Structure formats: C-alpha cells, structure tokens
Amino acid sequence: MKTEHAPSIQRSDYTPLAWNVDGVDLHFALDPAATVVTSRLRCSRNTQIAPAPLRLLGEDLEVLGLTVDGVEAAPGLVTQGEGWLEIALEGRSAEVGIVTRINPQSNTSLSGLYVSRGGFFTQCEAEGFRRITWFPDRPDAMTRFTVTLEADAASCPVLLSNGNLIEQGPLAGGRHYARWEDPFPKPSYLFALVAAKLVALERRVTTASGREVLLQVWVEEGNLDRTEHAMDSLIHSMRWDEEVFGLELDLDRFMIVAVSDFNMGAMENKGLNIFNAKYVLAKPDTATDVDYEHIESVVAHEYFHNWTGNRVTCRDWFQLTLKEGLTVFRDQQFSADMLAVAAGDAGAASARAVKRIDDVRVLRAVQFAEDAGPMAHPIRPDSYQEINNFYTATVYEKGAEVIRMLHTLLGAEGFRNGMDLYFSYHDGQAVTCDDFVDCMAEANGHDLDQFMRWYSQAGTPHVKAAGAYDAASRSYTLMLSQHTPPTPGQTDKQPLLIPVAVGLIGPDGRDLPLRLEGENHAGVTTRVLELSEVEQSFRFLDVAVEPVPSVLRGFSAPVILDLAEDDARLAFRMAHDTDAFNRWDAAQRFAERVILVLTADAAAGRTLAVPADFVAAFRALLNDAALDPAFRAQAMTLPSEGYLIERMQPADPAPLRVALMHLMRALGTHLADDWLALCRTLEVTGPYRYHPTDAGRRALGNLALKYLAAAGVPEGLAWAQAQFARFGNMTEGVGALAALVQSASPAREAALGAFHARYRDDALVLDKWFALQAGAWRWDATAAPVLERVRALMVDPAFSLANPNKVYALLGSFFRANPAEFHAADGSGYAFWADQVIALDARNPQVAARMARSLENWQRFTPALQALIRVQLERVAGATGLSPDVTEIVEKALAD
Ligand code: B3K
Ligand code: ZN
C-alpha cells in the first residue's frame, strides 16, 4: 500500500527522462506465492538535458539483486525513497540488472501481476508495472520488450505476452517456457502477460495490404461457445479502421484474453488485449442485446487503441484524453456505422440517432454530474493525487465530445487529414494534446487557439438561446449566449468556441431552408453556428413564417441548453422535429418538466396529476408506426434518476421516486391498451440474432412490459410472466424479469428464484440477478427496505467482495441506480456505504474509490441528508491506512 495523503502531482512539473531504456529483457519464473522477476535494462543517457541519475519506480517489491554492467551495484551508487530508487550511472550507456520477488496470489488490488482462478494475469495501466519490477514506469519511457515466461505446464499450459512468439519448449520439473518479442517500442503500461489454462477461437484474416494475420480469443474451456461475437467484432473493427482511417493491424498476431477478475472493462496491451469476461463472452441465452452491443464497442475501442494510444501514446498521464477521448470517439463512430449498415438505407439515420442518444444519456447523467461536483476537472487535468481516479467520464466521454466538435468544425475529410498528419509526425512518440490539435489546425489551415480552452476549462457550459421573428423583414434572429459556472480552483471562465447546429421548423412540421445574413448560399436545413463570444446574434433571412427553432441538433456540443419552450412547443417538436436526436430531446425535456412538478407536489403533500397533453404526446409517439421501435424505446424511456437529481435544487430522492412511480403508473394505466397492442406487433420470431432491428423490437417490447407491470395491469403482468416462462434469449428473459421485479406483483420472488436456479453457476448472468435486486424500487409499499435485501445478498455464496463485477452489480447498483433507497432518511444507506468503502479499500483501492465516488455530490442533497452524509464521509476520511485513491475522493468531497 502507498502512503496516505499522496502529494498532488502537477502537469506543469513535467521533466523529460534523464535516461532512456532502449530495450528490456524480462524473465518471469511464475509461482503463485513467489514469482521471481529478472530484468535487464539497456539504458542510454538523454544527452539533451543535464546529467541526472536513472530513476526507477517500484511498489511492494522485494529486491533480490541489483547490478550495473554485470557487477553488483555499490551501495553508494543507489539512493532510495518512498516508491523510487535512483542509480547514479556513469557514461552514455549502462546495463542495469534487477531481480525482484513478488507475491501475485496475495495481490488483491488486481493491479500488477495477480492470480485469478488459478491463472496469472497483469494489469499495468496506469502504474501497475512498478508493482512487477523497478522501472521508469511512465508513459514517455518507450522500450523494446523481450519477455520469457516460465511456469508449471499443467496448471498454466498457455503462456502469452506482447508481440510475436519466438521460442517455446519444455523445462525440467513439469515446467515449460515461452519467449515473446514485441517489435514495437512501448511504455510499460502496455506490457502484459497471461499464463493460464485457456483455449482459443482462432481466425486468419488478410489485412488491406495483403498480410495474413492470426486472431485469437482466449477463454476458459467451457466458454468457447461464447466467443464468436467478440471475434466478429474484432474483424469488423479491423476492417473499419482500414476503411475509415487507413489504419492497419501492425502485428502478425492479435490476441484477446477474457479474465473473470478485472477492475474495469478491458485493456489495450500491445497485441494482447486483456478483457473483463463480461465484455467478451456472449451467447443468446446468457447475453442481452445490450451486452452484445457493449462487447462490440469495447472490442473496437481496445483494438482502435493500437494506433490511438499505442503507436502514438501519451507523454504523461495528464494527456490521458489524447488517447481516451479520441478512441471513444472512434468507437462511437464505428458503432454508429455498424448500426447504420445493418439498418439499411431507410433506417440508417434513425439507427445513428439511437446510438447518439445512448451516448448523450451517459454523458448527461454521469459526466455533467462530475463536472458539477468536487471532482470537476478539465479533460486534460492540471493536477491529481491518484491517476487511477482520473479515468473519468470527463476524460473519456467529454473528451470524445471535444474530438467530435473538431470533426464537426473541420468536416470528415478535414478531420481525416488531421489524423493522417498526426500519424506522419508522431508515430512512435509519446505526445501531448497540443500536438494533436496542432495537427488538426495545420492540416486544415484552421486556427484552433480558442478551441484549446476545451482542454483546460472544467465545468459544463450553459448555452442560452432565444429567437425573435420579424414578420416585416421576414427575418429570424437567434440570440445565443454562453456561461460556464465556476468549478473548484477555477472561477474565471473564458468563452469557448461552441458549434451549435440549428434548424428552423415551419408550422407544417417541415424544415425551412436556411440563409444566414451576409451569406449567399441557401438551401441547407441544418446550419452549424460557431458561438465564440459571450453573446452573439445570428440573423436568418427569407423566413416566410414564424418558425420553431431546433437548437443543438445532434447534440453538437457538450453543453446544457437553456431554451424557453412551453408545453405546446415541446409537444410540437416531439411530433415533428426532423432531427431525431432533438425529437428525443424534446420528449425528455417535456418528461423532465412533468417529473419535477410532480416531485414538488409530492414533497408538499399535494395530489399528483399528470398533464393530459403529456399523456397525449406520449401516446402519439407510442403509436407512430413510422418511427422505428428502437427510437420509440429511447423516446419513451424517462430521464434517469441520476440526471434528474442533478436538475433538482436541492435534490430530494424520496419525493422524486414518488413522482416517477406515479408517472410510470399513470402512463401504464392510461395507455394500457396501446401498450398491449404494441406488444402484439413486436414479437420477434425465428432464432436469435444480434441485429438492430430485432434489438429495437425487443427493447420496445420490454419497455411496454415495464410500464404495464408498474401499473399492475393484469394482462401486462400475465404477458411478462409468460415471456419469462418461455424465454428463448436473455434479452427477453431479463426484460420480463425486470418488469416483474419493478412491480408489486407477488410473482416477482418466484421469478427471481427460478432465474437463480437456472443460472446458479453462471457468474456473469448472476450479476444481472444481483443488479436487478439492488436497483429495485419499492412498488409494494409493505416491502422491506432494499438495503435489507442487499445485506442478505452479500452473504449469498455467489457474492464476493474480491470480484469487481460482483461489487459493481450489487453495491454499485444500489449506490448509483437506486437513489431513493440508498438515500433513506434514517442514514442507514450511508453507514452501509462507509462500511463497504472501508472494507473494499483494504483489498482493492481502485474499486473502493469507484464506490466512494457515489457520494461525492452530497452537497446537492437536502440539509437533513447532507448532515447524515457528512458524518460518514468523515468516518471514511478518518479510517486508518486509507489508500491515496479513496483519500483523494473523500478529501475533495469534504473540502469547502
Ligand atoms: N486504458 C484502459 C483503462 C485503464 C484504467 C486504469 N485504471 C482501458 C481503456 O480505456 O481502453
Ligand atoms: Zn481506452
């Protein structure tokens, strides 16, 4: 464990390395309790800077030997401090040899080398390599790796590392070895090894330039029948990157390995991606459509990192968004293209909008909340205490929005030219976000100086829009203004360059052709306006009738749009906006308004009444057969509780839950016949296939069941029970189960029991079972608080605090997806939270910090809840031996 109160690391403190490590030979004698790691570092002095010692980083290592040029290092040569070691090397080059012993089996943090189900696995990003051996463990230290693995042949028949297999064979004592060589220099965070009992699905494919490459998906033996989709996703990703960016796989072999114990989703180690099993394994009766979709996008994301992240990497961890924002943008574009192709010409636009909506939903619920709390940071942070706390929605999702804005401003071709220039200048280098944006600017002759503020300024900008029509001059003026609220340590915000896509809708629901004052070309119906000042007006000419503005189409910038619209106008856009994203957004805005009024009424003890015009607008969407089912499912899914909590001042989860339950029941009851009729039209026949058309129908059918079950409509409950009794795929199974769990029906317990009995040995499926129960609302007023259920599930034999997936499914769902139960007025949820954060921190600080973050926005809540939360935050902050990870979160939360 590292020391408490880790110092804050500043971006401005960057200094180049005094010594390069040109090559490293690593030898692993693998043993669960005592693995011996021998490393030989070939070092050369960086002559560009003043001479300084070689600085190596290490954590929890037992050193068995240290040599310089083959001779035991004299004590005077070595200086050691907390987590570092410096060797005063002479001359221009030297070879340093280090032997360390580590204990993978006792490594519960899952960072570095660890054991999972009898196999050895690594996770080195961000700073896990220093838990394996002493090394300049920072991303700008790029090195050629040769790795020899030696292990017991019976328990670890498969030995994998990065690059190409160059030698393998048996050894004495039932052991064997394999030697791998990675032809590309890489930082240590991209190192990986796997030694385990696994089998692989293999494919040979030919790259665009005609090279044959071997693709492998490695899993435990019983899971081979769940690897097909991951393999297909990999092949599709390869093709897409060749076609869209001209980027080809640069290795002869590319491997994906699934592991059950893993802190996050997956890791892009060079040629050896290691994945949380959740993002690899799928077959129709264990994985939902959403699982299939996630697998496709995570496989693509890690594959795309091979260029954006690995070939060109980050100079330091402050530049994380350089690889993450860009790679998320790439995987989003890939998924949208895949959906559009599958949907065909007629359905492509809607399919793309559905993907965009999914991404924006996450951004608004998670990233906007982060940007409004104590952890708010620019996509390129200026300081951190623990880098693992900065793999955030801001760095990833907002970072991807920033790249998307560049794409919007420069156009697809301009963006591609910028990417080409970026690779031509920086292939094989560790660079900064400025280097990337400079390439975009240079390739397009476009000044992006103001745009760079998106990298340095935290907080979600508000864009206010107001329009005025002048009948006499037939002109329409749109006034736009921007304001970014202060964030911790950043009070003075500068105006940003914000692309605002705008359309004007005529009274007949058709878009008007746009002509901007001072410009000649007319005809387009969506225009991207560039808002660069605090306030700006844009005047449209030849506007025959007073239009309804549709602003921020396609969510052209990650901002909060303030636009005064009455119910009638929202209903109009809900029915007519030609921009599918904005049509969805109009529905969300209308729903949000209704929910917040109901919440205020519930808090004040008034009777709750759902406005008839909202029900009517909802009914119109439900029955609009011209809209594809996937889009209708999006439009009729209410805004998430997490998002709504951000929109309340102060946030009070209890009346919010009352309002949501009331609204769901009302929509279920008033529209019961429509929902039931819809269910009858949506059934998908034939064998399961992962296809957007089928997935959309299943999503809408499951949503219908949810409303019907919430309202207790007997035919709806019967439908859910029948679907559950005979489900042929997991999407239908879990959809029916979710509808029953989110109802007052007594059938819910029997269904949960049956599901458990069927999947008792399937860890990934059981995660769904845990999550559904932890996230359940109390539809039955006599039911016990959900916390009691969560406590009981913690002692279920299938649950384990050591497995991150289980923690996320049970505790994560309770803390994040069930605000009304978690924020119970007696504070019981908070005390439980503190107990779990402290217990988790002792074994896995990264997982503990993630859970700790569920209360960081505590100052949004009512004073009564705040007082209860503060006590528990302080209890965690005062716990002995707290990791730097959790320390940073709770200290920032408690800072004034
Ligand atoms: N780069 C990894 C994330 C590593 C997280 C370290 N705490 C996965 C990804 O973004 O592709
Ligand atoms: Zn990534």
Short mmCIF file of N, CA and C in Angstrom, two decimals, residues 429-562:
data_model
loop_
_atom_site.label_atom_id
_atom_site.label_comp_id
_atom_site.label_asym_id
_atom_site.label_seq_id
_atom_site.Cartn_x
_atom_site.Cartn_y
_atom_site.Cartn_z
N GLN A 429 5.90 8.01 -31.01
CA GLN A 429 6.25 9.01 -29.99
C GLN A 429 5.21 9.06 -28.86
N ALA A 430 5.63 9.73 -27.78
CA ALA A 430 4.74 9.98 -26.65
C ALA A 430 4.47 11.48 -26.65
N VAL A 431 3.23 11.88 -26.92
CA VAL A 431 2.98 13.29 -27.22
C VAL A 431 1.87 13.89 -26.34
N THR A 432 1.52 15.14 -26.64
CA THR A 432 0.54 15.86 -25.82
C THR A 432 -0.72 16.18 -26.63
N CYS A 433 -1.74 16.64 -25.90
CA CYS A 433 -2.99 17.04 -26.56
C CYS A 433 -2.73 18.21 -27.51
N ASP A 434 -1.80 19.10 -27.13
CA ASP A 434 -1.47 20.23 -28.03
C ASP A 434 -0.94 19.70 -29.35
N ASP A 435 -0.10 18.67 -29.30
CA ASP A 435 0.44 18.11 -30.55
C ASP A 435 -0.70 17.66 -31.46
N PHE A 436 -1.71 17.04 -30.86
CA PHE A 436 -2.84 16.54 -31.66
C PHE A 436 -3.61 17.70 -32.30
N VAL A 437 -3.98 18.67 -31.48
CA VAL A 437 -4.79 19.77 -32.01
C VAL A 437 -3.97 20.59 -33.02
N ASP A 438 -2.66 20.72 -32.78
CA ASP A 438 -1.80 21.41 -33.76
C ASP A 438 -1.89 20.75 -35.13
N CYS A 439 -1.91 19.42 -35.16
CA CYS A 439 -2.01 18.70 -36.44
C CYS A 439 -3.34 19.00 -37.12
N MET A 440 -4.42 19.02 -36.32
CA MET A 440 -5.75 19.32 -36.88
C MET A 440 -5.73 20.74 -37.47
N ALA A 441 -5.11 21.66 -36.74
CA ALA A 441 -5.06 23.07 -37.20
C ALA A 441 -4.22 23.17 -38.47
N GLU A 442 -3.04 22.55 -38.44
CA GLU A 442 -2.13 22.67 -39.59
C GLU A 442 -2.73 22.02 -40.85
N ALA A 443 -3.30 20.85 -40.69
CA ALA A 443 -3.83 20.15 -41.87
C ALA A 443 -4.99 20.90 -42.50
N ASN A 444 -5.66 21.74 -41.71
CA ASN A 444 -6.85 22.41 -42.22
C ASN A 444 -6.69 23.92 -42.36
N GLY A 445 -5.51 24.42 -42.02
CA GLY A 445 -5.32 25.87 -42.05
C GLY A 445 -6.37 26.58 -41.20
N HIS A 446 -6.67 26.02 -40.05
CA HIS A 446 -7.76 26.49 -39.19
C HIS A 446 -7.15 26.87 -37.84
N ASP A 447 -7.41 28.07 -37.39
CA ASP A 447 -6.87 28.49 -36.09
C ASP A 447 -7.71 27.85 -34.97
N LEU A 448 -7.08 27.04 -34.14
CA LEU A 448 -7.83 26.35 -33.09
C LEU A 448 -7.42 26.81 -31.69
N ASP A 449 -6.81 28.02 -31.62
CA ASP A 449 -6.34 28.50 -30.31
C ASP A 449 -7.48 28.60 -29.30
N GLN A 450 -8.58 29.22 -29.70
CA GLN A 450 -9.68 29.34 -28.74
C GLN A 450 -10.27 27.96 -28.43
N PHE A 451 -10.28 27.10 -29.43
CA PHE A 451 -10.82 25.76 -29.22
C PHE A 451 -10.08 25.02 -28.09
N MET A 452 -8.77 25.29 -27.96
CA MET A 452 -7.94 24.62 -26.93
C MET A 452 -8.48 24.83 -25.51
N ARG A 453 -9.30 25.87 -25.33
CA ARG A 453 -9.84 26.09 -23.97
C ARG A 453 -10.69 24.90 -23.50
N TRP A 454 -11.23 24.13 -24.44
CA TRP A 454 -11.97 22.93 -24.03
C TRP A 454 -11.07 21.97 -23.27
N TYR A 455 -9.77 22.05 -23.51
CA TYR A 455 -8.83 21.15 -22.82
C TYR A 455 -8.46 21.65 -21.42
N SER A 456 -8.63 22.96 -21.21
CA SER A 456 -8.13 23.50 -19.94
C SER A 456 -9.24 23.95 -19.00
N GLN A 457 -10.47 24.06 -19.53
CA GLN A 457 -11.53 24.59 -18.68
C GLN A 457 -12.49 23.48 -18.25
N ALA A 458 -12.75 23.40 -16.94
CA ALA A 458 -13.71 22.41 -16.42
C ALA A 458 -15.10 23.02 -16.37
N GLY A 459 -16.10 22.18 -16.13
CA GLY A 459 -17.47 22.66 -15.96
C GLY A 459 -18.26 22.54 -17.25
N THR A 460 -19.57 22.34 -17.11
CA THR A 460 -20.44 22.23 -18.28
C THR A 460 -20.96 23.62 -18.65
N PRO A 461 -20.65 24.08 -19.86
CA PRO A 461 -21.15 25.40 -20.26
C PRO A 461 -22.68 25.38 -20.42
N HIS A 462 -23.30 26.50 -20.07
CA HIS A 462 -24.72 26.69 -20.38
C HIS A 462 -24.80 27.56 -21.62
N VAL A 463 -25.60 27.14 -22.58
CA VAL A 463 -25.84 27.97 -23.75
C VAL A 463 -27.31 28.38 -23.71
N LYS A 464 -27.52 29.68 -23.73
CA LYS A 464 -28.89 30.19 -23.70
C LYS A 464 -29.27 30.60 -25.11
N ALA A 465 -30.44 30.18 -25.53
CA ALA A 465 -30.89 30.53 -26.88
C ALA A 465 -32.25 31.20 -26.80
N ALA A 466 -32.42 32.27 -27.57
CA ALA A 466 -33.72 32.93 -27.64
C ALA A 466 -33.89 33.45 -29.06
N GLY A 467 -35.08 33.26 -29.62
CA GLY A 467 -35.30 33.67 -31.01
C GLY A 467 -36.35 34.76 -31.11
N ALA A 468 -36.25 35.57 -32.17
CA ALA A 468 -37.26 36.60 -32.41
C ALA A 468 -37.55 36.64 -33.90
N TYR A 469 -38.84 36.62 -34.24
CA TYR A 469 -39.22 36.66 -35.65
C TYR A 469 -39.71 38.07 -35.99
N ASP A 470 -39.25 38.57 -37.11
CA ASP A 470 -39.73 39.87 -37.55
C ASP A 470 -40.46 39.67 -38.87
N ALA A 471 -41.81 39.76 -38.82
CA ALA A 471 -42.63 39.47 -40.00
C ALA A 471 -42.35 40.48 -41.10
N ALA A 472 -42.13 41.75 -40.70
CA ALA A 472 -41.94 42.80 -41.69
C ALA A 472 -40.73 42.52 -42.57
N SER A 473 -39.62 42.14 -41.96
CA SER A 473 -38.40 41.90 -42.76
C SER A 473 -38.24 40.41 -43.08
N ARG A 474 -39.22 39.61 -42.71
CA ARG A 474 -39.15 38.16 -42.92
C ARG A 474 -37.82 37.61 -42.45
N SER A 475 -37.40 38.04 -41.25
CA SER A 475 -36.12 37.54 -40.73
C SER A 475 -36.32 36.96 -39.33
N TYR A 476 -35.42 36.07 -39.00
CA TYR A 476 -35.48 35.42 -37.69
C TYR A 476 -34.10 35.56 -37.05
N THR A 477 -34.08 36.13 -35.84
CA THR A 477 -32.78 36.33 -35.18
C THR A 477 -32.67 35.38 -33.99
N LEU A 478 -31.58 34.66 -33.98
CA LEU A 478 -31.34 33.74 -32.86
C LEU A 478 -30.22 34.34 -32.01
N MET A 479 -30.53 34.62 -30.76
CA MET A 479 -29.52 35.15 -29.83
C MET A 479 -28.96 33.97 -29.03
N LEU A 480 -27.65 33.83 -29.08
CA LEU A 480 -27.01 32.76 -28.30
C LEU A 480 -26.05 33.40 -27.31
N SER A 481 -26.03 32.86 -26.09
CA SER A 481 -25.03 33.33 -25.13
C SER A 481 -24.51 32.14 -24.36
N GLN A 482 -23.31 32.27 -23.80
CA GLN A 482 -22.71 31.16 -23.06
C GLN A 482 -22.21 31.60 -21.70
N HIS A 483 -22.22 30.63 -20.79
CA HIS A 483 -21.75 30.91 -19.43
C HIS A 483 -21.32 29.57 -18.83
N THR A 484 -20.11 29.52 -18.28
CA THR A 484 -19.68 28.29 -17.60
C THR A 484 -19.55 28.59 -16.12
N PRO A 485 -20.31 27.87 -15.27
CA PRO A 485 -20.23 28.15 -13.84
C PRO A 485 -18.85 27.81 -13.27
N PRO A 486 -18.47 28.45 -12.16
CA PRO A 486 -17.16 28.15 -11.56
C PRO A 486 -17.07 26.70 -11.11
N THR A 487 -15.85 26.17 -11.11
CA THR A 487 -15.60 24.81 -10.60
C THR A 487 -14.44 24.92 -9.60
N PRO A 488 -14.22 23.90 -8.79
CA PRO A 488 -13.18 24.02 -7.75
C PRO A 488 -11.83 24.44 -8.36
N GLY A 489 -11.28 25.54 -7.84
CA GLY A 489 -9.98 26.01 -8.30
C GLY A 489 -10.03 26.77 -9.62
N GLN A 490 -11.20 26.94 -10.20
CA GLN A 490 -11.32 27.63 -11.50
C GLN A 490 -12.56 28.51 -11.47
N THR A 491 -12.36 29.77 -11.14
CA THR A 491 -13.55 30.62 -11.02
C THR A 491 -13.76 31.48 -12.25
N ASP A 492 -12.67 31.76 -12.96
CA ASP A 492 -12.75 32.70 -14.06
C ASP A 492 -12.82 31.93 -15.38
N LYS A 493 -13.99 31.87 -15.97
CA LYS A 493 -14.13 31.07 -17.20
C LYS A 493 -14.12 31.96 -18.43
N GLN A 494 -13.43 31.51 -19.45
CA GLN A 494 -13.36 32.23 -20.73
C GLN A 494 -14.41 31.66 -21.70
N PRO A 495 -14.87 32.48 -22.64
CA PRO A 495 -15.81 31.92 -23.63
C PRO A 495 -15.14 30.85 -24.51
N LEU A 496 -15.91 29.81 -24.81
CA LEU A 496 -15.40 28.69 -25.62
C LEU A 496 -15.90 28.83 -27.05
N LEU A 497 -15.26 28.10 -27.94
CA LEU A 497 -15.78 28.01 -29.31
C LEU A 497 -16.76 26.83 -29.33
N ILE A 498 -18.05 27.15 -29.51
CA ILE A 498 -19.09 26.11 -29.39
C ILE A 498 -19.84 25.97 -30.71
N PRO A 499 -19.74 24.82 -31.36
CA PRO A 499 -20.55 24.61 -32.57
C PRO A 499 -22.01 24.30 -32.19
N VAL A 500 -22.91 25.15 -32.66
CA VAL A 500 -24.33 24.97 -32.32
C VAL A 500 -25.09 24.69 -33.62
N ALA A 501 -25.53 23.46 -33.79
CA ALA A 501 -26.27 23.09 -35.01
C ALA A 501 -27.73 23.49 -34.84
N VAL A 502 -28.24 24.23 -35.83
CA VAL A 502 -29.57 24.82 -35.70
C VAL A 502 -30.41 24.52 -36.93
N GLY A 503 -31.72 24.32 -36.71
CA GLY A 503 -32.68 24.24 -37.80
C GLY A 503 -33.90 25.06 -37.43
N LEU A 504 -34.68 25.46 -38.43
CA LEU A 504 -35.92 26.19 -38.15
C LEU A 504 -37.07 25.39 -38.74
N ILE A 505 -38.05 25.09 -37.89
CA ILE A 505 -39.15 24.23 -38.33
C ILE A 505 -40.37 25.11 -38.63
N GLY A 506 -40.96 24.90 -39.79
CA GLY A 506 -42.17 25.64 -40.16
C GLY A 506 -43.38 25.04 -39.47
N PRO A 507 -44.52 25.78 -39.51
CA PRO A 507 -45.73 25.32 -38.80
C PRO A 507 -46.24 23.98 -39.33
N ASP A 508 -45.88 23.62 -40.59
CA ASP A 508 -46.33 22.33 -41.11
C ASP A 508 -45.41 21.19 -40.67
N GLY A 509 -44.40 21.51 -39.84
CA GLY A 509 -43.50 20.46 -39.35
C GLY A 509 -42.33 20.22 -40.29
N ARG A 510 -42.24 21.00 -41.37
CA ARG A 510 -41.12 20.81 -42.29
C ARG A 510 -40.03 21.83 -42.01
N ASP A 511 -38.78 21.42 -42.21
CA ASP A 511 -37.67 22.34 -42.01
C ASP A 511 -37.68 23.44 -43.08
N LEU A 512 -37.34 24.66 -42.68
CA LEU A 512 -37.23 25.76 -43.63
C LEU A 512 -35.80 25.79 -44.16
N PRO A 513 -35.62 26.20 -45.43
CA PRO A 513 -34.26 26.37 -45.93
C PRO A 513 -33.62 27.56 -45.22
N LEU A 514 -32.33 27.46 -44.93
CA LEU A 514 -31.69 28.49 -44.11
C LEU A 514 -30.77 29.38 -44.96
N ARG A 515 -30.91 30.70 -44.75
CA ARG A 515 -29.94 31.61 -45.35
C ARG A 515 -29.51 32.59 -44.26
N LEU A 516 -28.24 32.54 -43.97
CA LEU A 516 -27.71 33.38 -42.91
C LEU A 516 -27.34 34.73 -43.50
N GLU A 517 -27.63 35.80 -42.77
CA GLU A 517 -27.30 37.15 -43.23
C GLU A 517 -25.81 37.22 -43.59
N GLY A 518 -25.51 37.85 -44.71
CA GLY A 518 -24.11 38.01 -45.12
C GLY A 518 -23.60 36.83 -45.93
N GLU A 519 -24.45 35.83 -46.12
CA GLU A 519 -24.01 34.67 -46.90
C GLU A 519 -24.96 34.45 -48.06
N ASN A 520 -24.43 33.93 -49.13
CA ASN A 520 -25.28 33.76 -50.29
C ASN A 520 -25.93 32.38 -50.39
N HIS A 521 -25.09 31.36 -50.08
CA HIS A 521 -25.64 30.02 -50.29
C HIS A 521 -26.80 29.75 -49.33
N ALA A 522 -27.85 29.26 -49.91
CA ALA A 522 -29.02 28.94 -49.11
C ALA A 522 -29.41 27.50 -49.40
N GLY A 523 -30.34 26.99 -48.66
CA GLY A 523 -30.87 25.68 -49.02
C GLY A 523 -30.71 24.64 -47.94
N VAL A 524 -29.60 24.66 -47.20
CA VAL A 524 -29.46 23.63 -46.17
C VAL A 524 -30.52 23.84 -45.09
N THR A 525 -30.86 22.79 -44.40
CA THR A 525 -31.89 22.93 -43.37
C THR A 525 -31.30 22.80 -41.96
N THR A 526 -30.01 22.45 -41.86
CA THR A 526 -29.34 22.49 -40.56
C THR A 526 -28.02 23.22 -40.76
N ARG A 527 -27.77 24.22 -39.92
CA ARG A 527 -26.56 25.02 -40.04
C ARG A 527 -25.78 24.93 -38.74
N VAL A 528 -24.46 24.78 -38.83
CA VAL A 528 -23.66 24.81 -37.61
C VAL A 528 -23.19 26.24 -37.38
N LEU A 529 -23.71 26.87 -36.33
CA LEU A 529 -23.28 28.23 -35.98
C LEU A 529 -22.08 28.12 -35.04
N GLU A 530 -21.12 29.02 -35.20
CA GLU A 530 -19.96 28.98 -34.30
C GLU A 530 -20.09 30.09 -33.27
N LEU A 531 -20.44 29.68 -32.07
CA LEU A 531 -20.57 30.63 -30.97
C LEU A 531 -19.20 30.78 -30.31
N SER A 532 -18.61 31.97 -30.41
CA SER A 532 -17.27 32.13 -29.83
C SER A 532 -17.22 33.26 -28.81
N GLU A 533 -18.25 34.09 -28.80
CA GLU A 533 -18.28 35.21 -27.86
C GLU A 533 -19.20 34.84 -26.70
N VAL A 534 -19.23 35.71 -25.70
CA VAL A 534 -20.16 35.50 -24.60
C VAL A 534 -21.59 35.58 -25.13
N GLU A 535 -21.81 36.50 -26.07
CA GLU A 535 -23.14 36.68 -26.64
C GLU A 535 -23.02 36.95 -28.12
N GLN A 536 -23.88 36.35 -28.90
CA GLN A 536 -23.82 36.55 -30.35
C GLN A 536 -25.21 36.38 -30.95
N SER A 537 -25.48 37.15 -32.00
CA SER A 537 -26.77 37.01 -32.69
C SER A 537 -26.55 36.50 -34.09
N PHE A 538 -27.45 35.68 -34.55
CA PHE A 538 -27.38 35.15 -35.92
C PHE A 538 -28.73 35.45 -36.58
N ARG A 539 -28.68 36.10 -37.75
CA ARG A 539 -29.93 36.51 -38.39
C ARG A 539 -30.15 35.68 -39.65
N PHE A 540 -31.30 35.04 -39.71
CA PHE A 540 -31.66 34.25 -40.89
C PHE A 540 -32.63 35.06 -41.75
N LEU A 541 -32.40 35.05 -43.08
CA LEU A 541 -33.22 35.86 -43.98
C LEU A 541 -34.20 34.97 -44.76
N ASP A 542 -35.16 35.63 -45.39
CA ASP A 542 -36.17 34.95 -46.22
C ASP A 542 -36.94 33.89 -45.43
N VAL A 543 -37.27 34.23 -44.22
CA VAL A 543 -38.04 33.28 -43.41
C VAL A 543 -39.52 33.65 -43.55
N ALA A 544 -40.25 32.83 -44.29
CA ALA A 544 -41.60 33.20 -44.69
C ALA A 544 -42.61 33.22 -43.54
N VAL A 545 -42.43 32.34 -42.60
CA VAL A 545 -43.40 32.25 -41.49
C VAL A 545 -42.63 32.14 -40.18
N GLU A 546 -43.29 32.43 -39.09
CA GLU A 546 -42.60 32.32 -37.80
C GLU A 546 -42.25 30.86 -37.52
N PRO A 547 -40.95 30.55 -37.37
CA PRO A 547 -40.56 29.15 -37.19
C PRO A 547 -40.44 28.76 -35.72
N VAL A 548 -40.32 27.46 -35.52
CA VAL A 548 -39.95 26.93 -34.20
C VAL A 548 -38.48 26.53 -34.29
N PRO A 549 -37.60 27.10 -33.44
CA PRO A 549 -36.19 26.74 -33.57
C PRO A 549 -35.90 25.36 -32.99
N SER A 550 -34.98 24.68 -33.65
CA SER A 550 -34.50 23.40 -33.13
C SER A 550 -32.99 23.59 -32.94
N VAL A 551 -32.57 23.70 -31.70
CA VAL A 551 -31.21 24.13 -31.39
C VAL A 551 -30.39 22.97 -30.82
N LEU A 552 -29.10 22.98 -31.15
CA LEU A 552 -28.16 21.95 -30.68
C LEU A 552 -28.52 20.58 -31.26
N ARG A 553 -28.84 20.59 -32.54
CA ARG A 553 -29.20 19.34 -33.20
C ARG A 553 -28.06 18.32 -33.10
N GLY A 554 -28.44 17.08 -32.94
CA GLY A 554 -27.44 16.01 -32.82
C GLY A 554 -26.54 16.18 -31.60
N PHE A 555 -26.93 17.07 -30.70
CA PHE A 555 -26.10 17.39 -29.54
C PHE A 555 -24.71 17.79 -30.02
N SER A 556 -24.66 18.92 -30.75
CA SER A 556 -23.41 19.32 -31.42
C SER A 556 -22.34 19.81 -30.47
N ALA A 557 -22.65 19.99 -29.19
CA ALA A 557 -21.63 20.38 -28.20
C ALA A 557 -22.07 19.90 -26.82
N PRO A 558 -21.11 19.57 -25.95
CA PRO A 558 -21.46 19.05 -24.62
C PRO A 558 -21.84 20.18 -23.66
N VAL A 559 -22.99 20.75 -23.88
CA VAL A 559 -23.44 21.90 -23.09
C VAL A 559 -24.86 21.66 -22.60
N ILE A 560 -25.27 22.51 -21.65
CA ILE A 560 -26.67 22.50 -21.21
C ILE A 560 -27.38 23.61 -21.95
N LEU A 561 -28.39 23.26 -22.70
CA LEU A 561 -29.10 24.25 -23.50
C LEU A 561 -30.28 24.80 -22.71
N ASP A 562 -30.28 26.11 -22.51
CA ASP A 562 -31.43 26.75 -21.87
C ASP A 562 -32.24 27.42 -22.97
#
